[in-house]
PDB file of N, CA and C in Angstrom:
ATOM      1  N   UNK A   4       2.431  13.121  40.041  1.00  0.00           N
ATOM      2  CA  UNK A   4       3.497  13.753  39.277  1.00  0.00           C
ATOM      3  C   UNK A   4       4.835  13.247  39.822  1.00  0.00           C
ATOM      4  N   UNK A   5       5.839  12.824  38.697  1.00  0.00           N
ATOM      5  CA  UNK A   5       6.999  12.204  39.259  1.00  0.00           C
ATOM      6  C   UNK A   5       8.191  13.452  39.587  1.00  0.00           C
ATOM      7  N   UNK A   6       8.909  13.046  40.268  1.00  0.00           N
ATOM      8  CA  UNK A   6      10.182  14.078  40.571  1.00  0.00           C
ATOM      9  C   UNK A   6      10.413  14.889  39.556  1.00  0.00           C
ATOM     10  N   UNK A   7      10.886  13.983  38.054  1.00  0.00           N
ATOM     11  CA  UNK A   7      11.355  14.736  37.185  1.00  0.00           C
ATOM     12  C   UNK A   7      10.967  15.753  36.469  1.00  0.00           C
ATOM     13  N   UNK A   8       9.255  14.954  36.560  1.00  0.00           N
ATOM     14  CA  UNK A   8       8.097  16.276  36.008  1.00  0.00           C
ATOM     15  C   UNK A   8       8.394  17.725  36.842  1.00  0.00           C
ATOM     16  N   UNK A   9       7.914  17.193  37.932  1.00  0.00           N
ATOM     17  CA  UNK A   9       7.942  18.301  38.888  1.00  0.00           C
ATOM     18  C   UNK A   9       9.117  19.344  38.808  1.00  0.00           C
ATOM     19  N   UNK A  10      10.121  18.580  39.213  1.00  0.00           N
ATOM     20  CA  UNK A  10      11.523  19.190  38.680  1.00  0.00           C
ATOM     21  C   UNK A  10      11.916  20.209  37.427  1.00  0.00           C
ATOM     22  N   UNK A  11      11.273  19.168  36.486  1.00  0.00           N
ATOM     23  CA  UNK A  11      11.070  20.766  34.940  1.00  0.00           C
ATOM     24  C   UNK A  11       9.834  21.796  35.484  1.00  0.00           C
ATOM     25  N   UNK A  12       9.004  21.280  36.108  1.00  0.00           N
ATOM     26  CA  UNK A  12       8.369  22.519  36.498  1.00  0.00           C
ATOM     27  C   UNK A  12       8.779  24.008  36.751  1.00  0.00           C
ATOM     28  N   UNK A  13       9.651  23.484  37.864  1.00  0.00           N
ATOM     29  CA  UNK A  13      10.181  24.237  38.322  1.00  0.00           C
ATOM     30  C   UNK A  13      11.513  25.116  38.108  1.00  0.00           C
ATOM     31  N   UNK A  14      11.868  24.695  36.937  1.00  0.00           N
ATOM     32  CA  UNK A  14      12.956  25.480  36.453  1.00  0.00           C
ATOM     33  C   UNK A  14      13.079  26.686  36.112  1.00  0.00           C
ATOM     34  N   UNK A  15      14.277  27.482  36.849  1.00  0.00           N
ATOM     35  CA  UNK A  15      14.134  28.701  36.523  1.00  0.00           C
ATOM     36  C   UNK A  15      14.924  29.394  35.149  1.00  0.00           C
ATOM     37  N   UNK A  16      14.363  29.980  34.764  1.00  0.00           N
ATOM     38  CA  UNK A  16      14.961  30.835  33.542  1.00  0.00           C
ATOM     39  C   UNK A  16      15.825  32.055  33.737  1.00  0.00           C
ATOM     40  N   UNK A  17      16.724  32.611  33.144  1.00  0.00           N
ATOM     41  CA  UNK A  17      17.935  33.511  33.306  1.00  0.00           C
ATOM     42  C   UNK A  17      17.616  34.609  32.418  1.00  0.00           C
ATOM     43  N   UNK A  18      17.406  35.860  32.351  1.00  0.00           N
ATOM     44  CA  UNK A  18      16.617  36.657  31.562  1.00  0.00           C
ATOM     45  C   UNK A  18      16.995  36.377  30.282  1.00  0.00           C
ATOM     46  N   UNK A  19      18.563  36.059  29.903  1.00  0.00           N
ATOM     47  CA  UNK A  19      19.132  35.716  28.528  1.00  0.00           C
ATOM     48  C   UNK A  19      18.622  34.448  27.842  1.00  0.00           C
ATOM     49  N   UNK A  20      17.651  33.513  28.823  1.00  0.00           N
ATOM     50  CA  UNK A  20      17.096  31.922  28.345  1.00  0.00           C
ATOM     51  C   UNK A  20      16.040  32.624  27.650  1.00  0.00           C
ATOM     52  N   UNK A  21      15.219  33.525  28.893  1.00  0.00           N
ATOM     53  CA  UNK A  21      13.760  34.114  28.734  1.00  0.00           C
ATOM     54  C   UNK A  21      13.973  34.334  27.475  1.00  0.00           C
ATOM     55  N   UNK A  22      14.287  35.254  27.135  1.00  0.00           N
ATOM     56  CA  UNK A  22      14.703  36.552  25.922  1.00  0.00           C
ATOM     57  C   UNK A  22      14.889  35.621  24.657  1.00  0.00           C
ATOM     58  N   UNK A  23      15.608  34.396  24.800  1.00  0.00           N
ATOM     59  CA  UNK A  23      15.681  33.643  23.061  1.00  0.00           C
ATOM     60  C   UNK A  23      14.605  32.685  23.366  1.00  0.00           C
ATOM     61  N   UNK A  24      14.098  32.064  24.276  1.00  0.00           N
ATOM     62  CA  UNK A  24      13.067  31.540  23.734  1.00  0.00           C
ATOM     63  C   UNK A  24      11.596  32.128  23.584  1.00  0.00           C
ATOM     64  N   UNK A  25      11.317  33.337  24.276  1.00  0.00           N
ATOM     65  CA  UNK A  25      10.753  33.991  23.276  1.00  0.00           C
ATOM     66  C   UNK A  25      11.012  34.464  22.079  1.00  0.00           C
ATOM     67  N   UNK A  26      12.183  35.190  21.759  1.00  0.00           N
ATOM     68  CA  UNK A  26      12.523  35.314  20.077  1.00  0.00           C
ATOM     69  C   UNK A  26      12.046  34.439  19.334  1.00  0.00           C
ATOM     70  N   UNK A  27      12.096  33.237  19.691  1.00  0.00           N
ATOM     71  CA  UNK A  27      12.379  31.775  19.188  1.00  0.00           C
ATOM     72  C   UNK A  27      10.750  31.641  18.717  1.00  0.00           C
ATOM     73  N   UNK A  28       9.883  31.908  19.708  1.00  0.00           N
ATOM     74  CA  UNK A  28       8.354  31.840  19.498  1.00  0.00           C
ATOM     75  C   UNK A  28       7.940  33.157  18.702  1.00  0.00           C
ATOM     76  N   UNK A  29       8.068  34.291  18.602  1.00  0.00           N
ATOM     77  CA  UNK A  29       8.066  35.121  18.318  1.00  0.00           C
ATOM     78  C   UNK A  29       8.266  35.145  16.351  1.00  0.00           C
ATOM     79  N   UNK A  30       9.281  34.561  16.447  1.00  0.00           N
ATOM     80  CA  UNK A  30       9.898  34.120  14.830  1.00  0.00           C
ATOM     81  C   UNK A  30       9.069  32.762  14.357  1.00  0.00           C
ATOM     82  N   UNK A  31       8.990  31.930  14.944  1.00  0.00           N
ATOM     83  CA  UNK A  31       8.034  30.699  14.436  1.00  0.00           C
ATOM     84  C   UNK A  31       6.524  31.005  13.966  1.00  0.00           C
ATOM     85  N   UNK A  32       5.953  32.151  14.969  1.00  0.00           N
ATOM     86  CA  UNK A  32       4.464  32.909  14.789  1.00  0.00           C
ATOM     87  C   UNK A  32       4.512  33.946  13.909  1.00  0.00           C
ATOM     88  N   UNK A  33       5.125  34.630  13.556  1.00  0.00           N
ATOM     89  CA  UNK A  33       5.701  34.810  12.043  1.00  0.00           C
ATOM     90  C   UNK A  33       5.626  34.576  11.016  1.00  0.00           C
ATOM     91  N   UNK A  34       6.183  33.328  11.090  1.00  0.00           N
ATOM     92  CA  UNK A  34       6.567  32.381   9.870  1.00  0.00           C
ATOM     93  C   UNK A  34       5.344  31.567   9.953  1.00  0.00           C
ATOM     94  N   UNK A  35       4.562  31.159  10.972  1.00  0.00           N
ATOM     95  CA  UNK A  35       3.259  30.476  10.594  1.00  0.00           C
ATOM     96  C   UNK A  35       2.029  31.471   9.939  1.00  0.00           C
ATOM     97  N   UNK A  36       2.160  32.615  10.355  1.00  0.00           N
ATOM     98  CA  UNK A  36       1.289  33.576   9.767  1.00  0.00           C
ATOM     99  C   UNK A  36       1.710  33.638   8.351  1.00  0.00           C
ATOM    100  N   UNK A  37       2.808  33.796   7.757  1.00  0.00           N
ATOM    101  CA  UNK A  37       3.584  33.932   6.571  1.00  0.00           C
ATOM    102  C   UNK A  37       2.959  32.771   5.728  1.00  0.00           C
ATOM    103  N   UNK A  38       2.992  32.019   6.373  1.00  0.00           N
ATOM    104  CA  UNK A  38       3.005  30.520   5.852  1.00  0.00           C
ATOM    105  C   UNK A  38       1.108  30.602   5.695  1.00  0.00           C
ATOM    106  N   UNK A  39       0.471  30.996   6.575  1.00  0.00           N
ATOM    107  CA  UNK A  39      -1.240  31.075   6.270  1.00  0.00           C
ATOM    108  C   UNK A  39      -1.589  31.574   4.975  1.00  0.00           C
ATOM    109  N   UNK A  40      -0.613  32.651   5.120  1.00  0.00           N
ATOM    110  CA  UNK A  40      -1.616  33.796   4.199  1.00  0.00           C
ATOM    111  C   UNK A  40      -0.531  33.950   2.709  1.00  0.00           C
ATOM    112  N   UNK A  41      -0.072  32.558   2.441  1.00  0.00           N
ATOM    113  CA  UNK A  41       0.911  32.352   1.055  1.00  0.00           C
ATOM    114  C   UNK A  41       1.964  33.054   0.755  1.00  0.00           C
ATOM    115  N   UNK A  42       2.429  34.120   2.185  1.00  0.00           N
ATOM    116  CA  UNK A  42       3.783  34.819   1.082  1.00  0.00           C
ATOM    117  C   UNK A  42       5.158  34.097   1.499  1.00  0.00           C
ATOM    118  N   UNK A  43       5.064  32.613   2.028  1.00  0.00           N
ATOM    119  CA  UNK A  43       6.046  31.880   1.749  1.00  0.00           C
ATOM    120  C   UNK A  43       5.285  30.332   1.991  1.00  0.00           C
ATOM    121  N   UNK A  44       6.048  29.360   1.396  1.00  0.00           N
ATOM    122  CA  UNK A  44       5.226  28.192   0.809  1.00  0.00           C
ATOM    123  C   UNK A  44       5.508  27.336   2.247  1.00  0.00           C
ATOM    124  N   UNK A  45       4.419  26.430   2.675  1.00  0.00           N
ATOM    125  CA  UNK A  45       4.172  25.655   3.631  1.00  0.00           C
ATOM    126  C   UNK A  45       5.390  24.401   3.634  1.00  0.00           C
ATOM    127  N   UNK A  46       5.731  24.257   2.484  1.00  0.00           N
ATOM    128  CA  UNK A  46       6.470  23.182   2.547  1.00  0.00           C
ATOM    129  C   UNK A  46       8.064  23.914   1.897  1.00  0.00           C
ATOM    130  N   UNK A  47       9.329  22.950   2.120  1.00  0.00           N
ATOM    131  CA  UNK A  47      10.688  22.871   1.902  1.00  0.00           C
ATOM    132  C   UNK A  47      10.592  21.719   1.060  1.00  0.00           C
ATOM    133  N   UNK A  48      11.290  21.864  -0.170  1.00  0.00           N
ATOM    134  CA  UNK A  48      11.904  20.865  -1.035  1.00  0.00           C
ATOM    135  C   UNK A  48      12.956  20.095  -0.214  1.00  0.00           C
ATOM    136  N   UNK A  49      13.536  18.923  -0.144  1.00  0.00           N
ATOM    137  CA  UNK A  49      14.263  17.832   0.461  1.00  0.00           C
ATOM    138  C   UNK A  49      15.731  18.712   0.523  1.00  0.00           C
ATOM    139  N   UNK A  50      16.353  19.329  -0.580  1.00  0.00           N
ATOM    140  CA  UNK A  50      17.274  20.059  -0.910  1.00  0.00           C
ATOM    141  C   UNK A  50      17.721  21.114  -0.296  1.00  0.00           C
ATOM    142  N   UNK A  51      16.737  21.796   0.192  1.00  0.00           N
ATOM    143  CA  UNK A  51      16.315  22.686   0.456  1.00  0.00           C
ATOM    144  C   UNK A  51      16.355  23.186   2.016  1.00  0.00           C
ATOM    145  N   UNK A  52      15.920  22.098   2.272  1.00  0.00           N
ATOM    146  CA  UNK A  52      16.229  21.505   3.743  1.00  0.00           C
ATOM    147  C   UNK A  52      17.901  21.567   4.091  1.00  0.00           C
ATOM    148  N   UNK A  53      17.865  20.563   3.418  1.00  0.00           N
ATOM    149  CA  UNK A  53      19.373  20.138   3.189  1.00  0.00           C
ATOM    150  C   UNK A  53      20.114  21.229   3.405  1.00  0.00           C
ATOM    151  N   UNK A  54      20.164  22.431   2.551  1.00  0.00           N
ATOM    152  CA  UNK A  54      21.037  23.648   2.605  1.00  0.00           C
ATOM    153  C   UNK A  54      20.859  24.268   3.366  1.00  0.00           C
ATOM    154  N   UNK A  55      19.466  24.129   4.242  1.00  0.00           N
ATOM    155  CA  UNK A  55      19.173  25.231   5.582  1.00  0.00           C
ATOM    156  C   UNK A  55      19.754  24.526   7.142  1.00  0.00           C
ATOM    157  N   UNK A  56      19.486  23.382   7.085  1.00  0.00           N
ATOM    158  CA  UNK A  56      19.741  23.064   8.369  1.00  0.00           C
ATOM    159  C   UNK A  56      20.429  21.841   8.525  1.00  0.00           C
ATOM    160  N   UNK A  57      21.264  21.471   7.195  1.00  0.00           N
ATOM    161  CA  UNK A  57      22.432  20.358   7.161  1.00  0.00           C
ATOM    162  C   UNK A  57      22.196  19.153   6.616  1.00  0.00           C
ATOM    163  N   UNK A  58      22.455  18.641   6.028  1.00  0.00           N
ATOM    164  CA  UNK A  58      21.397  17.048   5.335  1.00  0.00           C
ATOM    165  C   UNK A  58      22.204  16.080   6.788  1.00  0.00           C
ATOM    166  N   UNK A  59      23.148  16.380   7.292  1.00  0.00           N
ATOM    167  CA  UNK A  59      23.008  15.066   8.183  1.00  0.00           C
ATOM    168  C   UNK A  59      21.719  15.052   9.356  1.00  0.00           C
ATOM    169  N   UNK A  60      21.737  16.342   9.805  1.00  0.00           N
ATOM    170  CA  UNK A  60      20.624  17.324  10.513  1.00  0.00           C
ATOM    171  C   UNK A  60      19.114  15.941  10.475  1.00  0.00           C
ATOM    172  N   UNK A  61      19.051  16.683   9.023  1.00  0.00           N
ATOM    173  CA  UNK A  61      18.055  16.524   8.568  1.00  0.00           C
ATOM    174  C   UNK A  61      17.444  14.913   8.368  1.00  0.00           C
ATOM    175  N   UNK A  62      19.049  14.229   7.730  1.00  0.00           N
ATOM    176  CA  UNK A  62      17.994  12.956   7.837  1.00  0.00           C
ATOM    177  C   UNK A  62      18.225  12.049   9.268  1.00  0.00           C
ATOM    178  N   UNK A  63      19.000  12.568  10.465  1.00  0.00           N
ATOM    179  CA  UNK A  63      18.762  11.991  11.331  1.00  0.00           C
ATOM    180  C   UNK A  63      17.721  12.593  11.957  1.00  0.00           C
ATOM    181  N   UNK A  64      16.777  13.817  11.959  1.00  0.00           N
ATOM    182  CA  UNK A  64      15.506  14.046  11.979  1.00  0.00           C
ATOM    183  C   UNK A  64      14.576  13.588  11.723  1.00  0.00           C
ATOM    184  N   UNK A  65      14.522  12.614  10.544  1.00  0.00           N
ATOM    185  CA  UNK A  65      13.905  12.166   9.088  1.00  0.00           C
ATOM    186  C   UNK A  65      13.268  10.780  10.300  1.00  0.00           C
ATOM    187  N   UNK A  66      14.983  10.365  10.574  1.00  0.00           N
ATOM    188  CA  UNK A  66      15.172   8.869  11.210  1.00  0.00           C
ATOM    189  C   UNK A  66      14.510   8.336  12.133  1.00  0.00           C
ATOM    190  N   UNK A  67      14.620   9.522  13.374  1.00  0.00           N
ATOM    191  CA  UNK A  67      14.218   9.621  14.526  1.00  0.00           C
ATOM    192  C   UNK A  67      12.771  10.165  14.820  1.00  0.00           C
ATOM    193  N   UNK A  68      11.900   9.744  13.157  1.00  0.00           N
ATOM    194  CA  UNK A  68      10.666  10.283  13.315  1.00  0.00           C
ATOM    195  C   UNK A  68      10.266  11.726  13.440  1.00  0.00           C
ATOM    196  N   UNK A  69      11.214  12.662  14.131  1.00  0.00           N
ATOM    197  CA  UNK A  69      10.782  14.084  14.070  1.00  0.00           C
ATOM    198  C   UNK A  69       9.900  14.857  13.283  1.00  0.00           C
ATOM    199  N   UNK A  70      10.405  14.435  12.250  1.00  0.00           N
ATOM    200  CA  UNK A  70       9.552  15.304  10.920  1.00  0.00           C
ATOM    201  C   UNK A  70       9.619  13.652   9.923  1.00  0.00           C
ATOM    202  N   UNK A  71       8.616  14.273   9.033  1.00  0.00           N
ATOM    203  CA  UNK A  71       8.239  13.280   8.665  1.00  0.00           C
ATOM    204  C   UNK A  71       8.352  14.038   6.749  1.00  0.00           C
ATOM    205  N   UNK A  72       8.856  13.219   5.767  1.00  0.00           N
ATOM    206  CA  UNK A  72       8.667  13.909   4.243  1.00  0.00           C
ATOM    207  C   UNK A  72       7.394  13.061   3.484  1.00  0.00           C
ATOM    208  N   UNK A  73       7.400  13.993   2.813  1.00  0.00           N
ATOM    209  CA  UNK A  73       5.768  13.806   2.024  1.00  0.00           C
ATOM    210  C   UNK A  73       6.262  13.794   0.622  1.00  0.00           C
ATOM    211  N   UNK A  74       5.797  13.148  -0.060  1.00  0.00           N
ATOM    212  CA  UNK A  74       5.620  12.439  -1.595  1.00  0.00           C
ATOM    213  C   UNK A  74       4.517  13.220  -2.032  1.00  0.00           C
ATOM    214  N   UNK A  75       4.419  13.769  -2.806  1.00  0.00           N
ATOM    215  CA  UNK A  75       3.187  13.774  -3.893  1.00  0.00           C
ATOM    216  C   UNK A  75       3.671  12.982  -5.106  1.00  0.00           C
ATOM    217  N   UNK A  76       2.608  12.509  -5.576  1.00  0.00           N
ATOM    218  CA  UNK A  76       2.252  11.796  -7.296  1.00  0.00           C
ATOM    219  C   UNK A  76       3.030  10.526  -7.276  1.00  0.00           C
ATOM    220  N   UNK A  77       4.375  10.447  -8.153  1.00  0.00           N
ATOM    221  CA  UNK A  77       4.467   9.010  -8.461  1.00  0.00           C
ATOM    222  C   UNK A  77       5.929   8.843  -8.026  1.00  0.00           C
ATOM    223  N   UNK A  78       6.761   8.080  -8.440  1.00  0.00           N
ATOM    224  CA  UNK A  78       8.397   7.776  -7.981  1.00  0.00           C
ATOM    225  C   UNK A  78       9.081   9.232  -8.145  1.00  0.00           C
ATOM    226  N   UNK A  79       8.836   9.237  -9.622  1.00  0.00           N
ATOM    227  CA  UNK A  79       9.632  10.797  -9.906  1.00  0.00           C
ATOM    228  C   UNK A  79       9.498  12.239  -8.954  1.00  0.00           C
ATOM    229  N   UNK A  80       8.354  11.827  -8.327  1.00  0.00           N
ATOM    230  CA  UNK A  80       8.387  13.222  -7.545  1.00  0.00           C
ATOM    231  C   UNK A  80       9.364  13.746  -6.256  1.00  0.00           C
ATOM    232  N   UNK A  81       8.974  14.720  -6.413  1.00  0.00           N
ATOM    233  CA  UNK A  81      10.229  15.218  -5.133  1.00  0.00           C
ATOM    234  C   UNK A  81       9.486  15.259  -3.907  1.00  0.00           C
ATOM    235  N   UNK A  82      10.251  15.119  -2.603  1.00  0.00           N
ATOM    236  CA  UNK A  82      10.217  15.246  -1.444  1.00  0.00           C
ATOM    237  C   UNK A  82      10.231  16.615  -0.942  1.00  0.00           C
ATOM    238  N   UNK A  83       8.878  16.500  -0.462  1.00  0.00           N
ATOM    239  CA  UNK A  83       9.120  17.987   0.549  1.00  0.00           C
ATOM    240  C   UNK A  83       8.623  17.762   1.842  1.00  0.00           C
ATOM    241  N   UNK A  84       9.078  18.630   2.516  1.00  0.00           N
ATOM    242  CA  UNK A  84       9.310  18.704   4.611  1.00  0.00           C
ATOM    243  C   UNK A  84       8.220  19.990   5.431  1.00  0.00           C
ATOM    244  N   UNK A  85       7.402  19.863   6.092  1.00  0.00           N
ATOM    245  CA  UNK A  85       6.337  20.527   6.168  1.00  0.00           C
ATOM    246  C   UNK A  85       7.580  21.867   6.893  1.00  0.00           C
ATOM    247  N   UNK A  86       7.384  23.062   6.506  1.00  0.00           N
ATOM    248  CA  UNK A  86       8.317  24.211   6.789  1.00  0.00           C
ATOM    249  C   UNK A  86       7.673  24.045   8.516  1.00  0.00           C
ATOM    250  N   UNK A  87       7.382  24.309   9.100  1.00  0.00           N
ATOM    251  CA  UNK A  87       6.726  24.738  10.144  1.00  0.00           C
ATOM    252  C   UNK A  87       7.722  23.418  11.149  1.00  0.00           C
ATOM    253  N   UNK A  88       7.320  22.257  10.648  1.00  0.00           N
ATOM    254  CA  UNK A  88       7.937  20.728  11.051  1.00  0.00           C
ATOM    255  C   UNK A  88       9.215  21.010  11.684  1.00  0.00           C
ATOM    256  N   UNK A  89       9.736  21.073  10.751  1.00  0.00           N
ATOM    257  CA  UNK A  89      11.460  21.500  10.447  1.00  0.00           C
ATOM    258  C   UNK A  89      12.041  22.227  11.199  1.00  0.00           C
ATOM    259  N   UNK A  90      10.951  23.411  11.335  1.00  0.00           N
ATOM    260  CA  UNK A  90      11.720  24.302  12.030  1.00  0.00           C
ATOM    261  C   UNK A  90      11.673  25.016  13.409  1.00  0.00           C
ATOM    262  N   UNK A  91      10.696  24.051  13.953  1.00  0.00           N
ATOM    263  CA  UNK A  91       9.902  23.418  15.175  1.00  0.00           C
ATOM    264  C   UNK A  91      11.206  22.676  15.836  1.00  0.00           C
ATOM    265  N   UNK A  92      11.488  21.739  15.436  1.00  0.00           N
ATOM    266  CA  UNK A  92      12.541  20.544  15.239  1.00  0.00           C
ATOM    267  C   UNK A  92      13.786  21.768  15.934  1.00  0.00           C
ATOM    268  N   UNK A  93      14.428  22.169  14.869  1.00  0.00           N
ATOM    269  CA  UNK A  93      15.454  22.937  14.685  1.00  0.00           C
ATOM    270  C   UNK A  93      15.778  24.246  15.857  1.00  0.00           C
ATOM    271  N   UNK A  94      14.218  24.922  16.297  1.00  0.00           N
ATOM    272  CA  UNK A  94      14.303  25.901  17.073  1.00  0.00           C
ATOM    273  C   UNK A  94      14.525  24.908  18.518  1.00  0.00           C
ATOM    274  N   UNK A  95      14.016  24.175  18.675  1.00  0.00           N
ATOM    275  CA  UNK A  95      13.717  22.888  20.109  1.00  0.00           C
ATOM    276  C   UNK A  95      14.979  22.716  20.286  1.00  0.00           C
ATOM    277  N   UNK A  96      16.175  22.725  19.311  1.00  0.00           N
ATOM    278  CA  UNK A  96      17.420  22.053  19.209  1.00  0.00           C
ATOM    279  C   UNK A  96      17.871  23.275  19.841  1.00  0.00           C
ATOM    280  N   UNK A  97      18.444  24.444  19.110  1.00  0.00           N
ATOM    281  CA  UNK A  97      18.974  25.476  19.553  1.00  0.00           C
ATOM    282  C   UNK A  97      18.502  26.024  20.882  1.00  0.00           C
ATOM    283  N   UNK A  98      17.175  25.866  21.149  1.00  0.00           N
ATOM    284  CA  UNK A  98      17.287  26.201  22.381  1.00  0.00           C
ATOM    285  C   UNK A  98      17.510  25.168  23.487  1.00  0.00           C
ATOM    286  N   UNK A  99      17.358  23.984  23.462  1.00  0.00           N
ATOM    287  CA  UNK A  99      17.913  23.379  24.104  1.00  0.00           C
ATOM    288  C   UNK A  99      19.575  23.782  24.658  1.00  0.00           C
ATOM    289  N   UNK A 100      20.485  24.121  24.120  1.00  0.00           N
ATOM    290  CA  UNK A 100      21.602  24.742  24.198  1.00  0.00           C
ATOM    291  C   UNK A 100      21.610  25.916  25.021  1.00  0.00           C
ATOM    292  N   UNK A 101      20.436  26.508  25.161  1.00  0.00           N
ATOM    293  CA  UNK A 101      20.257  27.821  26.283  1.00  0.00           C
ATOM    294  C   UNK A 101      19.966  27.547  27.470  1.00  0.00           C
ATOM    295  N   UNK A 102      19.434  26.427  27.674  1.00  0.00           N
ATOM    296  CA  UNK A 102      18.509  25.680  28.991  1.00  0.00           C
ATOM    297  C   UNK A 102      19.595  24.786  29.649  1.00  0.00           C
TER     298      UNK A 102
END
């Protein structure tokens, strides 16, 4: 194990880090249960995205491989962003800012 590993090992948390990144898990397990059992849809329209978490956000997400958009059918179809993906992405970000 190198220093740096070791080093995140060992990091300590501040009850106010503790406290949102559990929220943070807490709200994602939620929304994946939500997301199992259909009372909100697995996927985000491209747009959609866009209005939740910023289109620059989003397609330097897009860019950097993070999340990845899915096509169904032919040219005409629309782009959608696996919800869960996104907001995986998005929670990692914000809490990064606590840490």
């Amino acid at each position: 194990m190198n220093h740096q590993t070791q080093k995140a090992m060992n990091m300590l948390l501040t009850p106010l880090q503790l406290q949102t990144l559990l929220s943070y898990s807490a709200e994602m397990g939620a929304k994946l249960a939500l997301s199992k059992t259909g009372h909100i849809k697995p996927y985000l329209k491209k747009s959609e995205a866009f209005r939740r978490y910023g289109r620059n956000n989003v397609e330097q997400w897009i860019g950097l491989g993070l999340i990845t958009p899915r096509k169904d059918g032919n040219h005409s179809a629309a782009w959608r962003l696996d919800r869960m993906e996104i907001e995986a992405v998005s929670k990692s970000r914000q809490a990064m800012r606590y840490l």
